[in-house]
Amino acid sequence: MGSSANGVAGDRAASSHGGAVVDKGVDFANYFCTYGFLYHQKEMLCDRVRMDAYYSAVFENKHHFLGKTVLDVGTGSGILAIWSAQAGARKVYAVEATKMSLHARELAKANNVEDVVEVIEGSIEDVLLPEKVDVIISEWMGYFLLRESMFDSVICARDRWLKPHGVMYPSHARMWVAPIRSGLVEQKMRDYKASMDDWHYFLDETKTYYGVDMDTLTKPFSEEQRKYYLQTSLWSNLHPHQIIGTAAVIKEVDCSKATVNDIQMVRSNFLSSVTMENTRFCGFAGWFDVHFQGSLDNPAEKVIELTTAPSIDNGTHWGQQVFLFHPPIHVTEGDQMSASFSMNRSKENHRLLEVEFGCEIRQPSGKTLLPFNKKFYIE
């Protein structure tokens, strides 16, 4: 659970990641290795919102599992596989790309389901199962839903191993954005300026003591620091009061039908109305929710939702991704935002994302504030 089974160390291999060639060894070192540690699994297992949603989805819909075959993609600690077995599954194939598979195997044994749960260490793209499955269960969601690109592996598993009328857990997903206010705007600008002040001090010291003028590097250093402090999205667990306007769905995903092409690029035009008087528009926040609905011909008896929206006391380890604007813009209740959103995978690392927002604000008086575009990086 929470660990992708997308690949293992090995040769370079062509993949569906935007047509790029992914070095599996590098990908393993950069991504999978983290999920091989128990401390990382513990962080996810301590997320009560996450755990409660999956637990309820399985045990409130036992008819999907009773006597059925299940594939757990990226089983991690194996808890979803164990729950599937406890809900009555006849057979559970738990695929894991890292050595966490050893712990998953031990946990299955310790919980007396080793005769049902078969842990397989390897890439879901490479493993061979002896049969098709009735259910695919996976916790594949990354920050803002699509960071980590693990859903690619789930799509591959679905296309290879799910029966024609099989069920996906979760079955649907949505991405949301909303305008926010945040005191972090000034803090990040101060951090950037402090970094540049330190750079100029470094230039003076280097020239004075070592006779080398390094000022020619000021522009690339500034660009580097600007990207880090001002253009990289932030993780945050926002309070609902920080949302200053209506939220909009920018992407809906049907997990039983979506293709890799559907999620490689996300494009949306959306509207938001400011709902707070005399406040600062400091940027956008992005989050997601997923639903366990079953399928049209095999619906869930109880639909379960897992949301990562801003909450007073039920935050998740995903939190929200915050995209801050510098400087913030004064807005008030009734102002209308007409915005655009685009998201692509990074060319350097298909698991990271590049985001661009465009926005125009119209006031009730008819006055239009200057439109702007901002680019960000989810790293």
PDB file of C-alpha atoms in Angstrom, residues 274 332-336 361-368:
ATOM      1  CA  VAL A 274     -14.448  35.098  -4.582  1.00  0.00           C
ATOM      2  CA  THR A 332     -13.186  41.026  -2.605  1.00  0.00           C
ATOM      3  CA  GLU A 333     -16.449  39.103  -2.515  1.00  0.00           C
ATOM      4  CA  GLY A 334     -18.095  38.868  -5.918  1.00  0.00           C
ATOM      5  CA  ASP A 335     -14.911  39.161  -7.989  1.00  0.00           C
ATOM      6  CA  GLN A 336     -14.910  36.583 -10.769  1.00  0.00           C
ATOM      7  CA  ILE A 361     -10.075  38.779 -12.538  1.00  0.00           C
ATOM      8  CA  ARG A 362     -13.247  40.734 -13.267  1.00  0.00           C
ATOM      9  CA  GLN A 363     -14.740  42.962 -10.584  1.00  0.00           C
ATOM     10  CA  PRO A 364     -18.500  43.589 -10.264  1.00  0.00           C
ATOM     11  CA  SER A 365     -17.886  47.168 -11.482  1.00  0.00           C
ATOM     12  CA  GLY A 366     -16.728  45.732 -14.792  1.00  0.00           C
ATOM     13  CA  LYS A 367     -13.082  46.538 -14.207  1.00  0.00           C
ATOM     14  CA  THR A 368     -10.694  43.779 -15.285  1.00  0.00           C
TER      15      THR A 368
END
